[in-house]
mmCIF file of C-alpha atoms in Angstrom:
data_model
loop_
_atom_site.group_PDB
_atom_site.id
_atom_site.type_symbol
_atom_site.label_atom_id
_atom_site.label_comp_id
_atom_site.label_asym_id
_atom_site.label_seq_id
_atom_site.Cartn_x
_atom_site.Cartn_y
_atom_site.Cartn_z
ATOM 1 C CA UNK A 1 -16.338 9.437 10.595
ATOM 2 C CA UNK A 2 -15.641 12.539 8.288
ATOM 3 C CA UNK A 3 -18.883 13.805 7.102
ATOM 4 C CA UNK A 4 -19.204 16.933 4.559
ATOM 5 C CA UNK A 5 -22.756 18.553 4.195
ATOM 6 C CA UNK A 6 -23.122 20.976 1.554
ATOM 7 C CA UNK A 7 -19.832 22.299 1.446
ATOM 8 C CA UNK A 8 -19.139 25.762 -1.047
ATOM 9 C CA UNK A 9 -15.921 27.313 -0.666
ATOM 10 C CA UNK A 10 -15.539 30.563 -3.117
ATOM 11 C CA UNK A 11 -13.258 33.318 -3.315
ATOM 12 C CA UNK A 12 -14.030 36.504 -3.945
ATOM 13 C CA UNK A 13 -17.731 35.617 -4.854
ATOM 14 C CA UNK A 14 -16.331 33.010 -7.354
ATOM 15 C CA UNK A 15 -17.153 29.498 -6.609
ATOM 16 C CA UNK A 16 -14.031 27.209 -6.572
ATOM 17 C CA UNK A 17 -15.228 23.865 -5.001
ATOM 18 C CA UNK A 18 -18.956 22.233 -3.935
ATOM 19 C CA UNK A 19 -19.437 18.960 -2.014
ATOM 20 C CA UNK A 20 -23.219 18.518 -2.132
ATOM 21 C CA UNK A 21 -22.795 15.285 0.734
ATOM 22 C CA UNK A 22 -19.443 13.579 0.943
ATOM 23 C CA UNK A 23 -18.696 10.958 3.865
ATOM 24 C CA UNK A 24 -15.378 9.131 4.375
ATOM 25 C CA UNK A 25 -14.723 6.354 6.490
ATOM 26 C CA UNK A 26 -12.206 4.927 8.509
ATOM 27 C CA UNK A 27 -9.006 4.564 6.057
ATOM 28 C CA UNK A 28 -6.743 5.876 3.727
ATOM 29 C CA UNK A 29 -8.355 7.819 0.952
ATOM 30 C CA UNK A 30 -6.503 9.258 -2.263
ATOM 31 C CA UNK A 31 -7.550 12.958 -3.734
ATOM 32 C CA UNK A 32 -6.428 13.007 -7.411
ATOM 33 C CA UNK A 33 -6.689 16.488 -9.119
ATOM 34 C CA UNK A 34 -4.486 19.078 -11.650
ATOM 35 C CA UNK A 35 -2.787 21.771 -10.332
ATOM 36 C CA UNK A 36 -5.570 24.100 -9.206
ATOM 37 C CA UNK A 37 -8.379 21.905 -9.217
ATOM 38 C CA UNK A 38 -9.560 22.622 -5.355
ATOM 39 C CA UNK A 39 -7.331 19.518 -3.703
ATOM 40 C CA UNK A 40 -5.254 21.898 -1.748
ATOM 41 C CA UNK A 41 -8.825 24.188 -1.180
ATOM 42 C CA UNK A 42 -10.497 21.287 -0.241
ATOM 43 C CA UNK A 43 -7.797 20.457 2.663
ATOM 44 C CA UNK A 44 -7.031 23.641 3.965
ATOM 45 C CA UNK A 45 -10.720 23.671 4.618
ATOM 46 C CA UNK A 46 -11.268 20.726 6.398
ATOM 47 C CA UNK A 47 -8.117 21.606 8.098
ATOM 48 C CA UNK A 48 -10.079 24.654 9.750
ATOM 49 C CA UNK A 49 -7.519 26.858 7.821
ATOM 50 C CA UNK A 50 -10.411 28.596 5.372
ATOM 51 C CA UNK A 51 -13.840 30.353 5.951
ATOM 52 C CA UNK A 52 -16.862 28.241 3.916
ATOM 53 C CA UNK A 53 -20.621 27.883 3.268
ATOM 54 C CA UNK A 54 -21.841 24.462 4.841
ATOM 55 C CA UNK A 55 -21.455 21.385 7.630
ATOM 56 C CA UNK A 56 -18.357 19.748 8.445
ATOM 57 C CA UNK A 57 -17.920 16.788 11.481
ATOM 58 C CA UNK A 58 -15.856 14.682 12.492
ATOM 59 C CA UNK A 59 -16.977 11.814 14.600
ATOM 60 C CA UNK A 60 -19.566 14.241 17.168
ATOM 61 C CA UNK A 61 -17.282 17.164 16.820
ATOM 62 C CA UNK A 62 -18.363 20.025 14.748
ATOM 63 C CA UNK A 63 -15.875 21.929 13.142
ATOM 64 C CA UNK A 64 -17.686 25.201 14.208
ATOM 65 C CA UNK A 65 -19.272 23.952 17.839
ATOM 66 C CA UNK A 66 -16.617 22.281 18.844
ATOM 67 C CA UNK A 67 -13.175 24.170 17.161
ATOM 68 C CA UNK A 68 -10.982 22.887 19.875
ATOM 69 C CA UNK A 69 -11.971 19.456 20.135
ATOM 70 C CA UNK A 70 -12.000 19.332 15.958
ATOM 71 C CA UNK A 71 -8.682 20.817 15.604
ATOM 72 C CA UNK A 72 -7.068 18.893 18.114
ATOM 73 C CA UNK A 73 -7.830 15.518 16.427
ATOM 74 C CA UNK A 74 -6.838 16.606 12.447
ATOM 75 C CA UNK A 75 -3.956 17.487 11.374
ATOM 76 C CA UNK A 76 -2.766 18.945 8.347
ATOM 77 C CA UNK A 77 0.801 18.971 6.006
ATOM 78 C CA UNK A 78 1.223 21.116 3.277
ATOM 79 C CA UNK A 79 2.307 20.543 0.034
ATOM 80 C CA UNK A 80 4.545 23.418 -0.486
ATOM 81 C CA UNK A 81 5.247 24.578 3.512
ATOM 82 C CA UNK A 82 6.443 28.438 4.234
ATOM 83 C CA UNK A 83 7.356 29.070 7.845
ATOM 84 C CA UNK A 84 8.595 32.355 9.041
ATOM 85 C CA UNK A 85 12.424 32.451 7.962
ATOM 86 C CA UNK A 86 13.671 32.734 11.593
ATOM 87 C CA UNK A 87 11.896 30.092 13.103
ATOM 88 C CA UNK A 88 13.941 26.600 13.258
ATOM 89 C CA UNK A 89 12.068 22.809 12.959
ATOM 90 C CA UNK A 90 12.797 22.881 16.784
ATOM 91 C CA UNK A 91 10.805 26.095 17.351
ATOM 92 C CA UNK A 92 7.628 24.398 14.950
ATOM 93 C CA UNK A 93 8.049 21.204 16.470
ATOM 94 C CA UNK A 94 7.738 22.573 19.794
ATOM 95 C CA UNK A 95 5.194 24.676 19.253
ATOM 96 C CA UNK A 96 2.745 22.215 17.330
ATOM 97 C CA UNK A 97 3.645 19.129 19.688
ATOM 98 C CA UNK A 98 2.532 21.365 22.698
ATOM 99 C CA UNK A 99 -0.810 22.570 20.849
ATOM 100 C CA UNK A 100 -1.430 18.867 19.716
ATOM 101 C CA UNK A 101 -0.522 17.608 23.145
ATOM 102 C CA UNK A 102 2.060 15.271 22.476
ATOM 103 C CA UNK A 103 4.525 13.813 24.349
ATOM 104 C CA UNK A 104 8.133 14.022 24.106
ATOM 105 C CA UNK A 105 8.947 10.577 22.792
ATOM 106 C CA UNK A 106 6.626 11.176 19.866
ATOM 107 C CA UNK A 107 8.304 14.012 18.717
ATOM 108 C CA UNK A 108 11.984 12.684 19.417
ATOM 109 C CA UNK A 109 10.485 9.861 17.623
ATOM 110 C CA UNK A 110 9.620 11.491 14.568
ATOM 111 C CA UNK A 111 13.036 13.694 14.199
ATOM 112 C CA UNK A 112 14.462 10.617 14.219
ATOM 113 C CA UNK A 113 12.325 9.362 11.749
ATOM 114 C CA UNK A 114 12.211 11.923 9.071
ATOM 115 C CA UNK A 115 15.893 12.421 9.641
ATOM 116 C CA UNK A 116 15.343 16.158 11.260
ATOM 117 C CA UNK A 117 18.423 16.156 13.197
ATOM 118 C CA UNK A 118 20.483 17.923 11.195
ATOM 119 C CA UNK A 119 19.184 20.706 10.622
ATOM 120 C CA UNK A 120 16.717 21.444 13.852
ATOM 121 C CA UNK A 121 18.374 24.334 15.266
ATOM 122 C CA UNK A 122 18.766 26.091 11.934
ATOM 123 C CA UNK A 123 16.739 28.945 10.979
ATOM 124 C CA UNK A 124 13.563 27.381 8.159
ATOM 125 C CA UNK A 125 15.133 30.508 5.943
ATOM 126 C CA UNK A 126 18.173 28.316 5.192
ATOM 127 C CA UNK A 127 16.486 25.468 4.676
ATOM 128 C CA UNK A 128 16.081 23.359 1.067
ATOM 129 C CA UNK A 129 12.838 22.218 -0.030
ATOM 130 C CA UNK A 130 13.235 19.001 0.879
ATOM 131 C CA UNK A 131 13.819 20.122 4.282
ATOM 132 C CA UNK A 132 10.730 22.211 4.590
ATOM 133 C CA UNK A 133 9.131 19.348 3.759
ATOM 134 C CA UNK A 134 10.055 17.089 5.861
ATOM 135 C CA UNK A 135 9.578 19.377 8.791
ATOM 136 C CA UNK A 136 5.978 19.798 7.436
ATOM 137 C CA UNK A 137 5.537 16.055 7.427
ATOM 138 C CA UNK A 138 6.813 15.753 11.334
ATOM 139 C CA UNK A 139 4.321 18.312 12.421
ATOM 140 C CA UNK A 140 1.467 16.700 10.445
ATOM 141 C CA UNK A 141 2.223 13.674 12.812
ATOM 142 C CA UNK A 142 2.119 14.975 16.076
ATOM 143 C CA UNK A 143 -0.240 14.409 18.966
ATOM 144 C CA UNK A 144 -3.063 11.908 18.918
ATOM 145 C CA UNK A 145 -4.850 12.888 15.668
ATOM 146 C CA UNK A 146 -7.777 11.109 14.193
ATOM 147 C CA UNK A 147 -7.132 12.275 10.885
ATOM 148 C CA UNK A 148 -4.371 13.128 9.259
ATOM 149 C CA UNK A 149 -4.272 15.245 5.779
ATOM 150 C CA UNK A 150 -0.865 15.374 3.690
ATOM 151 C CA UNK A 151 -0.749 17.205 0.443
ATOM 152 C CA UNK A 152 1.942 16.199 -1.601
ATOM 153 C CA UNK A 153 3.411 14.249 0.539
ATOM 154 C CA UNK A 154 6.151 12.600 -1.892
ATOM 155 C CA UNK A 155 7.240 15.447 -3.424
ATOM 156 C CA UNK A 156 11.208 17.014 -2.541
ATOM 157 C CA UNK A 157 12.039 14.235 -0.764
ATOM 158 C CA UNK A 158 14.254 11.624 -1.154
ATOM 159 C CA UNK A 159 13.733 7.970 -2.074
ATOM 160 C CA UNK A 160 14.429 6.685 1.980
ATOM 161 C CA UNK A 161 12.320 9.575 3.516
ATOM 162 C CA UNK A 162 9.342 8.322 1.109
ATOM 163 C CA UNK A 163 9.807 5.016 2.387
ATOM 164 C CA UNK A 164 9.686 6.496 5.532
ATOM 165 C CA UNK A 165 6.255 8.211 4.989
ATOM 166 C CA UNK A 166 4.848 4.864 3.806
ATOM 167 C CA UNK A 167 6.058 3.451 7.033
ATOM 168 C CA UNK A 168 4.722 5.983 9.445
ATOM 169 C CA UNK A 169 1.211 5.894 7.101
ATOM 170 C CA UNK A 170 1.186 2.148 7.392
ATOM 171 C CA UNK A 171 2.083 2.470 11.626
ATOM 172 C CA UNK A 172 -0.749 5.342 12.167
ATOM 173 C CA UNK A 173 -3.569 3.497 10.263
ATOM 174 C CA UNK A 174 -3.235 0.414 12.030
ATOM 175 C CA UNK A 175 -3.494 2.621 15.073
ATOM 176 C CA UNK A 176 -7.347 4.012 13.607
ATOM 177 C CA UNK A 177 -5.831 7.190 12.198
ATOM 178 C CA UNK A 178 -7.687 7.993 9.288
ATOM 179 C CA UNK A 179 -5.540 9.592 5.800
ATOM 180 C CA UNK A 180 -6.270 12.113 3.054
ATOM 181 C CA UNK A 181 -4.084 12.072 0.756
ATOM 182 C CA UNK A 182 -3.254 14.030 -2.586
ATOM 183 C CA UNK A 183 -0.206 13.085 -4.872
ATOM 184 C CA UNK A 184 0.676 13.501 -8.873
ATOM 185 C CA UNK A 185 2.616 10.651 -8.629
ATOM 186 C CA UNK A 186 0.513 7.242 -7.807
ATOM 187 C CA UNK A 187 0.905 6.145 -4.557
ATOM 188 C CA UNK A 188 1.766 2.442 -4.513
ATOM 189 C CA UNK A 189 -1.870 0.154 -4.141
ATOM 190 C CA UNK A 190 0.985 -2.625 -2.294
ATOM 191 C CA UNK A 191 2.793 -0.430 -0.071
ATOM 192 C CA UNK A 192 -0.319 1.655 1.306
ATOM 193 C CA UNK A 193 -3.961 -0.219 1.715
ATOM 194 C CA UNK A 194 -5.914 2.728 -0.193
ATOM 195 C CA UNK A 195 -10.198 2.670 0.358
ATOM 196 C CA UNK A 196 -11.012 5.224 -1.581
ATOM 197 C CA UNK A 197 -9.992 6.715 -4.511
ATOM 198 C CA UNK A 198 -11.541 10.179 -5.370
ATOM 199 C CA UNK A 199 -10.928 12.898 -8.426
ATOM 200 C CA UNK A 200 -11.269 16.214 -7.679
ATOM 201 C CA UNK A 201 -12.135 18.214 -10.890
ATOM 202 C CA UNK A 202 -14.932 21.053 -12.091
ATOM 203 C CA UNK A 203 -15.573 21.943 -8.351
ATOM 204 C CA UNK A 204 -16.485 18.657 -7.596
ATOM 205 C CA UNK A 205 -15.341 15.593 -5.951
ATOM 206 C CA UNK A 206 -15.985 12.473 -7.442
ATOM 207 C CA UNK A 207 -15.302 8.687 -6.460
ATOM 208 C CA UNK A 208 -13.373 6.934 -9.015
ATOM 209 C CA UNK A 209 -12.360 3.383 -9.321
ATOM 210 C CA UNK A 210 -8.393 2.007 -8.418
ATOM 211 C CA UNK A 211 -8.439 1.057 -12.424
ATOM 212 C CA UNK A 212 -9.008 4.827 -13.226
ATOM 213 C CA UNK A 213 -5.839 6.133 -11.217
#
């Protein structure tokens, strides 16, 4: 499904994170790291967000033959979100749900959700974190994605919006919507069917058991 070929990502000549060969099936996959170990890296890159040395493909699409067709089906939350401070969630949501194609139930769907409402129309420069975030997670759900990458997706938000996430994790996957997922705080094994656990740590990415998390 996901398939990562001799990925190097460095910055400024120095070498941050290699994936020698790396495949990931359908499911929900956990990325445990420390701060700074490549987790974020690792995401924005298979996001299509950062330059790098090697193959990435999902399904037949190739992330550099076919950019449209790859972007279109992943989609990507961030773990600490920064949008331009006069932008509102409307304006993002709008934006993204058009790129992503998706229609206007879905995203009426997910304000609702996430408990957007509130604060849509006001400017993202006003906003808490827990706010930001929760914007973040609404755009990370839009469209028809086949994969779906949150970082962090727990943190700054309350106890019912996490329960919330679960939900809408649990609702996607059964719909074939594959999940990367990074968290310091353990997601819980009954609330979210996790396939794969992974550590990211000294530029690497290793598979670890459930027992080790």
């Amino acid at each position: 499904m996901l398939q990562i070929t001799h990925l190097r990502k460095s910055y400024g000549g120095h070498l941050v994170l290699q994936v020698p060969f790396l495949f990931l099936s359908e499911g929900i996959h956990w990325f445990k790291g420390a701060n700074g170990s490549g987790k974020t890296t690792f995401f924005r890159t298979l996001a299509g967000m950062l330059p790098f040395e090697g193959e990435i493909k999902m399904y037949e699409w190739d992330i550099r033959k076919h950019p449209i067709e790859y972007r279109l089906h992943i989609n990507y939350g961030e773990a600490e979100p920064d949008y331009p401070e006069f932008l509102t969630a409307n304006d993002l949501i709008q934006f993204v749900a058009k790129a992503k194609r998706a229609t206007s139930n879905q995203v009426q769907e997910l304000i609702q959700i996430l408990g957007i409402t509130p604060f849509l129309y006001q400017p993202t420069g006003t906003y808490s974190s827990g706010m930001l975030k929760k914007t973040s997670l609404g755009l990370a759900f839009l469209g028809q994605p086949k994969v779906i990458i949150l970082d962090e997706p727990l943190i700054t938000i309350d106890d019912a919006t996490v329960q919330q996430v679960y939900e809408l994790v649990r609702d996607y996957h059964t719909r074939g919507v594959t999940f990367l997922l990074s968290s310091h705080q353990d997601f819980r094994f009954d609330a979210l069917p996790i396939k794969q656990l992974f550590e990211v740590k000294d530029k690497m990415i290793t598979e670890i058991s459930p027992s080790a998390g």
